[in-house]
Tab-separated table of C-alpha atoms in Angstrom:
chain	number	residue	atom	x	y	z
A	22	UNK	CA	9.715	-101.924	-24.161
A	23	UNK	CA	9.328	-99.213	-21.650
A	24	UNK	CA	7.885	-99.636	-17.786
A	25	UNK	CA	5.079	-97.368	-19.284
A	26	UNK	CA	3.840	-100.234	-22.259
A	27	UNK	CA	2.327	-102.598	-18.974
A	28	UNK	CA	-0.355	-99.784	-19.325
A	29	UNK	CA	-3.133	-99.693	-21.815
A	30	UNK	CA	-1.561	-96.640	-23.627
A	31	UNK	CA	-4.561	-95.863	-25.428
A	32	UNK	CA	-6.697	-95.125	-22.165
A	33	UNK	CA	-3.823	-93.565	-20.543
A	34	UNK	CA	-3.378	-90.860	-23.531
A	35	UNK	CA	-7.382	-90.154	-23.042
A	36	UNK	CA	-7.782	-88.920	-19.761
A	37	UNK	CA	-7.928	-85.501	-20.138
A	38	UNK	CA	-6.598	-84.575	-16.581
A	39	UNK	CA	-4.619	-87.340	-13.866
A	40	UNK	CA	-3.539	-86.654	-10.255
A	41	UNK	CA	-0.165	-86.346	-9.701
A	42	UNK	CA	1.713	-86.403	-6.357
A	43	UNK	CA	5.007	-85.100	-5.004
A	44	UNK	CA	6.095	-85.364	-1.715
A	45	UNK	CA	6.884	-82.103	0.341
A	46	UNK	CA	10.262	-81.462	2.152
A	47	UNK	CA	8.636	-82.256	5.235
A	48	UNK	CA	7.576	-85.378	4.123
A	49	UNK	CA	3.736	-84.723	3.592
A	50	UNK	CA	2.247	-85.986	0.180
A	51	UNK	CA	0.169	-83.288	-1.965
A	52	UNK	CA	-1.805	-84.000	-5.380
A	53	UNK	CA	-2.758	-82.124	-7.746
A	54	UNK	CA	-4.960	-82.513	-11.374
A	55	UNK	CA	-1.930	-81.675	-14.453
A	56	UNK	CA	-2.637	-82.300	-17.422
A	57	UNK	CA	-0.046	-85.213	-18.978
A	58	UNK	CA	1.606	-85.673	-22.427
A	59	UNK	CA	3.219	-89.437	-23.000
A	60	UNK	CA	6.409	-89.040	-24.823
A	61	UNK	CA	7.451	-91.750	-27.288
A	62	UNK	CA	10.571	-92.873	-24.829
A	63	UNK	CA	7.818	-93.902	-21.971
A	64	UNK	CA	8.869	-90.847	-20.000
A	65	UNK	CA	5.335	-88.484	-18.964
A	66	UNK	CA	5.961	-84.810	-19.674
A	67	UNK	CA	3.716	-82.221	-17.263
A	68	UNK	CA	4.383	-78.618	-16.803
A	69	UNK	CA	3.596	-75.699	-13.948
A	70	UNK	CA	3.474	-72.149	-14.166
A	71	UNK	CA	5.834	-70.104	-11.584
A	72	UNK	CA	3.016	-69.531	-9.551
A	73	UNK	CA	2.117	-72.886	-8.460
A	74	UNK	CA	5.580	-73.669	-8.459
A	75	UNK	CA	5.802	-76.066	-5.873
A	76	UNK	CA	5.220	-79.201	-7.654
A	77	UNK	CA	8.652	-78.402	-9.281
A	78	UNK	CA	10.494	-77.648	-5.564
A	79	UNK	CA	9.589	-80.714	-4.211
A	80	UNK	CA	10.536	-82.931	-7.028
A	81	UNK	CA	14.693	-80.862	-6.944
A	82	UNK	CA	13.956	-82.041	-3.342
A	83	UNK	CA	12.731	-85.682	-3.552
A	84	UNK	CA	12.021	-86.616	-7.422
A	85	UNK	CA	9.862	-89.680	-6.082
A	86	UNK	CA	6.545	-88.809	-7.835
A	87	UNK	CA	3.321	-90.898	-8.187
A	88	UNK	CA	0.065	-90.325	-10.892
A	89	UNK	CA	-3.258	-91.603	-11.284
A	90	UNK	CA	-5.155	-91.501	-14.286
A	91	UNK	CA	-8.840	-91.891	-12.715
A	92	UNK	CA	-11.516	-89.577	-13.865
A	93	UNK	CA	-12.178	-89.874	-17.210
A	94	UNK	CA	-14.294	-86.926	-17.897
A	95	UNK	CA	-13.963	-85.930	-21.733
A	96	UNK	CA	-12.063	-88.631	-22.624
A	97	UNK	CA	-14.780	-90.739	-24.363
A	98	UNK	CA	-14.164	-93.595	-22.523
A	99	UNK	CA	-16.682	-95.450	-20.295
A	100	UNK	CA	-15.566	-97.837	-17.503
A	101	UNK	CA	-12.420	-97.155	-18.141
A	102	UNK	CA	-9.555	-98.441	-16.124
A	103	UNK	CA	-7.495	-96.299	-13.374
A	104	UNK	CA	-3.735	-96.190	-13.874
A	105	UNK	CA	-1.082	-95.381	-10.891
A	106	UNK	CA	2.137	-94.882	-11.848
A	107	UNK	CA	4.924	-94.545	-9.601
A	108	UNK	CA	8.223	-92.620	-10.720
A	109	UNK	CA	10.905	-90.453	-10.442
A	110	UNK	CA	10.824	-86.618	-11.648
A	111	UNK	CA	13.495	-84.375	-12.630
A	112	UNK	CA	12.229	-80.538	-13.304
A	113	UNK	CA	15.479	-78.474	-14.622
A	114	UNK	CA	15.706	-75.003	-13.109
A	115	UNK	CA	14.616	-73.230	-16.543
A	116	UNK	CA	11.723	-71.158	-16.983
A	117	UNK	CA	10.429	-71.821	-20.459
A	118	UNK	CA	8.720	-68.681	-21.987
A	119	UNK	CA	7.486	-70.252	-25.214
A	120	UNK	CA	6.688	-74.144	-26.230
A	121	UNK	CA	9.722	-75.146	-27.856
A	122	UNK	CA	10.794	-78.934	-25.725
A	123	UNK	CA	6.744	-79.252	-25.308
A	124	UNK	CA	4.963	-78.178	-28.378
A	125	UNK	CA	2.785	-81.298	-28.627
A	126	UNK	CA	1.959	-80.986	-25.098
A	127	UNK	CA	0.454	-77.027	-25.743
A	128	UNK	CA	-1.377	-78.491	-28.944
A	129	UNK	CA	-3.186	-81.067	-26.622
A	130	UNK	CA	-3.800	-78.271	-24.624
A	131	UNK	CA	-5.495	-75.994	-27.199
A	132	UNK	CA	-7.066	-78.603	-28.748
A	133	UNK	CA	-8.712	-80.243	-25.571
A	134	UNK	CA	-9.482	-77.019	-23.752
A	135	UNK	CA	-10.866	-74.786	-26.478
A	136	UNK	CA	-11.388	-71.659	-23.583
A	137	UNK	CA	-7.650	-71.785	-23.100
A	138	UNK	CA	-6.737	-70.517	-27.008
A	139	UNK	CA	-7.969	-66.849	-26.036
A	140	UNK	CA	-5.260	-66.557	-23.160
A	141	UNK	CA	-2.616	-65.767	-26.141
A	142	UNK	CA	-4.390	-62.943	-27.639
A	143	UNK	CA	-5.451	-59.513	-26.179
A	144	UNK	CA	-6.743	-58.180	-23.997
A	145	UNK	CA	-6.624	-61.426	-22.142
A	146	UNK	CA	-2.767	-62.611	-22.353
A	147	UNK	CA	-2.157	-58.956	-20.555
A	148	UNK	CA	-3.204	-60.473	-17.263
A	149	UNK	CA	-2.110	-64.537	-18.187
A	150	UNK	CA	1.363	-63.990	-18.963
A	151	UNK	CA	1.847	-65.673	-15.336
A	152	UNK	CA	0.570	-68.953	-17.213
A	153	UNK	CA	2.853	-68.967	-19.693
A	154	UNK	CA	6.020	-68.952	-17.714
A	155	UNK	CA	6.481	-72.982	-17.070
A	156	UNK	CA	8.800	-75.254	-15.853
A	157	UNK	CA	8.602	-78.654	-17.516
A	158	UNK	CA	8.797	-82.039	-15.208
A	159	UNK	CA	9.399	-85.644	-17.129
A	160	UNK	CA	8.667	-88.965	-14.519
A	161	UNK	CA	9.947	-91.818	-15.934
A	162	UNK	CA	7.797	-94.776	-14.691
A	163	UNK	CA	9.353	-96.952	-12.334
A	164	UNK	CA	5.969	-99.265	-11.645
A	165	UNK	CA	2.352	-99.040	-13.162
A	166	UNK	CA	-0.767	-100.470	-11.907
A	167	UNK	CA	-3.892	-101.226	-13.821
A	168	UNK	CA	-6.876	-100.774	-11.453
A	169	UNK	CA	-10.788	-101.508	-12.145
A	170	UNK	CA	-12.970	-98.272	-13.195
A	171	UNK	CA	-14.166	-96.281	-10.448
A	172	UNK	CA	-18.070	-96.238	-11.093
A	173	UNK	CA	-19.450	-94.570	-7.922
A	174	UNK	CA	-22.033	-91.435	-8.631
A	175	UNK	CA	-23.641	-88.768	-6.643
A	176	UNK	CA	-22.396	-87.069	-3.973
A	177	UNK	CA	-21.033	-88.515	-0.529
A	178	UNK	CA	-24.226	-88.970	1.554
A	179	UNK	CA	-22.805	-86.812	4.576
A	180	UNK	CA	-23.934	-87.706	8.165
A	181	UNK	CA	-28.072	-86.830	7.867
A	182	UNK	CA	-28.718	-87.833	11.399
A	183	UNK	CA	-26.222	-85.591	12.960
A	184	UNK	CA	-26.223	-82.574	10.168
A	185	UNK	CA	-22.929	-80.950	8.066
A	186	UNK	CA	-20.048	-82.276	9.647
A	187	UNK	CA	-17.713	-80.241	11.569
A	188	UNK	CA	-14.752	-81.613	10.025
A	189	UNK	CA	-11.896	-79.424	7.650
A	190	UNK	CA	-13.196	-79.733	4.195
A	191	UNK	CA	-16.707	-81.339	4.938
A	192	UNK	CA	-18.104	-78.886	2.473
A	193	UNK	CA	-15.489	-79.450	0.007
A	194	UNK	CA	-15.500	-83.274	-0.220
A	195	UNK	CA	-19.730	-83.098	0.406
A	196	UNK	CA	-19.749	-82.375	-3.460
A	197	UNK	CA	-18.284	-85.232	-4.953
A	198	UNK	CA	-18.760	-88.804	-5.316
A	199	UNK	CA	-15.071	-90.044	-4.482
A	200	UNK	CA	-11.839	-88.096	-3.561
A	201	UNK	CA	-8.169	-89.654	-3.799
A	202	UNK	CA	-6.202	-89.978	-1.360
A	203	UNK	CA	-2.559	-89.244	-0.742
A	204	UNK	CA	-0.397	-90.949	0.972
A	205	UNK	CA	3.277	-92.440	1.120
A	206	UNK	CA	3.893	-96.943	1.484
A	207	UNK	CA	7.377	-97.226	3.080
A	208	UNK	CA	8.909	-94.286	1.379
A	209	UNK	CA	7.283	-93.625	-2.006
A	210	UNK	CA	3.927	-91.589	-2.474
A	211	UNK	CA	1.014	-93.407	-3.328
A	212	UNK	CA	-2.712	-92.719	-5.193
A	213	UNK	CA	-5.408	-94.372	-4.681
A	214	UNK	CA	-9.494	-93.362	-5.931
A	215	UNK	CA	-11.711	-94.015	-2.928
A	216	UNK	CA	-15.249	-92.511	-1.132
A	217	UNK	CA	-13.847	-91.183	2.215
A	218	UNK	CA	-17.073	-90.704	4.882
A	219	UNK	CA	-17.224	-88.582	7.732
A	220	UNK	CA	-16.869	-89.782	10.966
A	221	UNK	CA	-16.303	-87.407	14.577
A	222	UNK	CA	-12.613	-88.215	14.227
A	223	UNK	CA	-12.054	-87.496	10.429
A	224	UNK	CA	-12.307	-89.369	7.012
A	225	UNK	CA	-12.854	-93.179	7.019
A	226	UNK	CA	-12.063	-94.950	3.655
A	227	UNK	CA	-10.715	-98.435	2.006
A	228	UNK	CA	-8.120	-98.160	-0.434
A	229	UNK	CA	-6.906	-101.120	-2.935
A	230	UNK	CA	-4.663	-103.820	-1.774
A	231	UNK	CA	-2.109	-103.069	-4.163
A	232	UNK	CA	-1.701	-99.145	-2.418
A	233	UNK	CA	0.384	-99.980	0.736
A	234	UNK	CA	-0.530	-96.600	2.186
A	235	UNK	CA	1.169	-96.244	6.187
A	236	UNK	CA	0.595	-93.926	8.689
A	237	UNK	CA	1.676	-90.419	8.723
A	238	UNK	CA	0.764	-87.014	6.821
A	239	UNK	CA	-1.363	-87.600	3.809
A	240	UNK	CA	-4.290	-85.392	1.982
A	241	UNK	CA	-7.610	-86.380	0.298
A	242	UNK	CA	-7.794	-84.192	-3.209
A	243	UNK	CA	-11.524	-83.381	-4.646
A	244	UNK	CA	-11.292	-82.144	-8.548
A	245	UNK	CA	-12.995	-81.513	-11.126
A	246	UNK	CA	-13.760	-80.198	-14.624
A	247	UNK	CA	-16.147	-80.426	-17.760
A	248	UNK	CA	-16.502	-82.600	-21.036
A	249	UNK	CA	-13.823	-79.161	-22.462
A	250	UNK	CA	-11.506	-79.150	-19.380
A	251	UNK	CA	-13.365	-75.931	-18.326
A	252	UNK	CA	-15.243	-74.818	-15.030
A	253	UNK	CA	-12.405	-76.596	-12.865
A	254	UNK	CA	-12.196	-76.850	-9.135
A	255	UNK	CA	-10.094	-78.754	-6.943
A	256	UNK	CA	-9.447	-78.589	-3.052
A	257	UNK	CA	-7.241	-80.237	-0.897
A	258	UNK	CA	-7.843	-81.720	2.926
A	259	UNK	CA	-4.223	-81.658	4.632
A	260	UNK	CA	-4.048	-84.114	7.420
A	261	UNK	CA	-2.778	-87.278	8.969
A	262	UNK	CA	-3.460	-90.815	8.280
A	263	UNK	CA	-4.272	-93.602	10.448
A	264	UNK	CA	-5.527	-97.505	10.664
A	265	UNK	CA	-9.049	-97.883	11.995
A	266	UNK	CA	-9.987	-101.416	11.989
A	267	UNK	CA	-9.301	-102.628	8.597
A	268	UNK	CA	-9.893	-99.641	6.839
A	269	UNK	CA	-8.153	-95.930	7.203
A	270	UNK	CA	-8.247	-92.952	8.433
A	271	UNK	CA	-7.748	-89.344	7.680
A	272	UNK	CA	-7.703	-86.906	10.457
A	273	UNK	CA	-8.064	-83.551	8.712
A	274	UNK	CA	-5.729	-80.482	9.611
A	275	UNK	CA	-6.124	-77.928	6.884
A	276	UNK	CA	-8.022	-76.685	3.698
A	277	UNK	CA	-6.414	-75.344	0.749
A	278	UNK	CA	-8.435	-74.161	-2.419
A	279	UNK	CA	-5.459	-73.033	-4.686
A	280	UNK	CA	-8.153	-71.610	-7.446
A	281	UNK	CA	-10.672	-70.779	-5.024
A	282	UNK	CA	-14.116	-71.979	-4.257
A	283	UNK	CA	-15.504	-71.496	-7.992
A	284	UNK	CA	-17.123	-68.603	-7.137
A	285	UNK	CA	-16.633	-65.696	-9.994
A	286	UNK	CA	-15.783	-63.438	-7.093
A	287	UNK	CA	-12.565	-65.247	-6.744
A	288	UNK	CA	-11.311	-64.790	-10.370
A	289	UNK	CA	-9.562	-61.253	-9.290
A	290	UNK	CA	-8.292	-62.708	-5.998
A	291	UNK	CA	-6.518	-65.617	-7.974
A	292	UNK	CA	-4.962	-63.595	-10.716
A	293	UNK	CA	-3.459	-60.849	-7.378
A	294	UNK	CA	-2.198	-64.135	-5.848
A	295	UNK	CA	-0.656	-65.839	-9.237
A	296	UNK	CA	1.261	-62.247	-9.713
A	297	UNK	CA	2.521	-62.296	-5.906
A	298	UNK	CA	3.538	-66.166	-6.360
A	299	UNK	CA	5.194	-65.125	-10.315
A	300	UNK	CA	7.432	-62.722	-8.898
A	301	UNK	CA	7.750	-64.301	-5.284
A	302	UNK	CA	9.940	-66.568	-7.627
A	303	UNK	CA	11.571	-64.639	-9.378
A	304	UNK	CA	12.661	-62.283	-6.828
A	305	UNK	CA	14.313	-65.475	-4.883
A	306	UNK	CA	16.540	-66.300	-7.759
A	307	UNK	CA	17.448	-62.585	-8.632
A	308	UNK	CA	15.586	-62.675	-12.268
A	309	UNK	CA	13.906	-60.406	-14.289
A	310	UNK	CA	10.620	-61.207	-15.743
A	311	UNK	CA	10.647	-62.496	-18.450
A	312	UNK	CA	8.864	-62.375	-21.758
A	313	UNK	CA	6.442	-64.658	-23.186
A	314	UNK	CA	7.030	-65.374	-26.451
A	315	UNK	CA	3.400	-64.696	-27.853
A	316	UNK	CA	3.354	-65.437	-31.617
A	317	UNK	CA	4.624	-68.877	-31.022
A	318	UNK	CA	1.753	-69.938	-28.560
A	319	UNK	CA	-0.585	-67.935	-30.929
A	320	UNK	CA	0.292	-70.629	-33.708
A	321	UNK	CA	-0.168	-73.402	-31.741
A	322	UNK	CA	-3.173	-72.591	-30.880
A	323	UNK	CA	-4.411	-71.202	-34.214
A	324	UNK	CA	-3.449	-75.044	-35.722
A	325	UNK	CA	-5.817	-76.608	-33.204
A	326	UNK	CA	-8.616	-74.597	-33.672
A	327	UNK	CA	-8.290	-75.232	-37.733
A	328	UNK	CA	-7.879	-78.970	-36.474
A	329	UNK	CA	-10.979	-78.981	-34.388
A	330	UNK	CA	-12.921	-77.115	-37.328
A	331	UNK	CA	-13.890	-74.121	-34.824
């Protein structure tokens, strides 16, 4: 028995995308959607590229790590349960340039997001060799929590009477039914699903009991993708957090779209900013670039595609 079996494994291995949450060396909590491979010793296996890299420097700096498993697009489930778990995460210093250590994570990859299988074939692997250079995190779960589904629909309602609101990330968060929000209890980071509303002082919201989220900096994290882990978005509202009443607070500070707004225009000003952030890297630790080792993601990804029948 692992701390991972108090979860309903066979919703947890569904969800195609979770939220996972590090904890900068400032202090301030930032989540992201990974993608999330169970291993069979209870440990959860996710990877970065070098160019969004910072998942992996705060975990060398504080390995205290937290995930939800809450929207359930393309998994085939319906009302299906969220799952937090809180861990710790090592990420070892070593680029990997082919999927050796995680080859059934890339097959869930190729399999789940069909699109991705042409990044390891020309023309297209000449500009997403960036993707390909990883650094693999494990957690191993130190607490799990089984939460009911999060059913809410449609998008936040906004403030009609007094038009768009003013606040960071208004527009952002006006396009989805719930956000999750960030934030640390007396030390760890903590997740928690929720349907933050505007206010003139920032982001009101309730949270579960069970997410003892305090006072301090914290972020609200909109994402999404399709039924084939495709069209993705996510954006981030930076901020602080604070009680109001019974229920909490965000005060927002700062925007960051790491992928952009969705827009096509911003496909050619993400790929110039994953090159800067590749060899930003690289150039810090004195390293050449190196090279992806093509043929063995090619494989991979040719044995999905015969397994999905495409």
């Amino acid at each position: 028995m692992t701390t991972l079996d108090e979860a309903p494994l066979d919703v947890l291995d569904a969800y195609r995308t979770c939220e996972f949450v590090t904890l900068g060396r400032d202090g301030t909590p930032a989540a992201w959607p990974t993608a999330v491979r169970r291993n069979e010793d209870g440990t959860l296996l996710l990877t970065t590229s070098l160019a969004f890299a910072q998942k992996a420097l705060n975990v060398r700096s504080d390995g205290r790590v937290g995930l939800l498993f809450s929207d359930p697009t393309g998994s085939g489930l319906t009302d299906a349960p969220q799952i937090f778990v809180g861990g710790r995460a090592e990420c070892p210093d070593e680029i990997m340039t082919g999927p050796e250590g995680a080859e059934d994570y890339w097959r869930m990859l190729f399999e789940r997001q069909p699109h991705s299988r042409s990044y390891v074939s020309a023309p297209v692997r000449w500009t997403m060799d960036w993707y390909y250079l990883r650094l693999l995190i494990t957690v191993t779960p130190e607490r799990v929590v089984v939460r009911p589904p999060f059913n809410v629909t449609g998008p936040q309602d906004g403030r009609p009477d007094a038009g768009p609101s003013p606040l960071p990330g208004a527009e952002q968060l006006s396009r989805y039914a719930s956000a999750v929000l960030a934030a640390r209890d007396a030390g760890a980071p903590v997740l928690a699903r929720t349907r933050p509303a505007p206010t003139d002082g920032g982001y009101v919201m309730e949270v579960p009991a069970d997410c003892a989220a305090v006072p301090g900096p914290a972020s609200l994290l909109v994402h999404r993708h399709d039924e084939l882990m495709n069209n993705m978005h996510n954006a981030l509202a930076r901020g602080r957090l604070e009680t109001a009443g019974d229920r909490l607070l965000l005060v927002p500070e700062k925007v960051v779209e790491p992928m952009g707004s969705g827009r096509a225009s911003d496909a050619l000003g993400v790929l110039r900013r994953t090159k800067r952030a590749t060899e930003r890297y690289l150039e810090r630790r004195a390293l050449p670039r190196p090279k992806v080792r093509w043929d063995e993601f090619r494989a991979l990804a040719a044995a999905a595609r015969r397994g999905n029948g495409d």
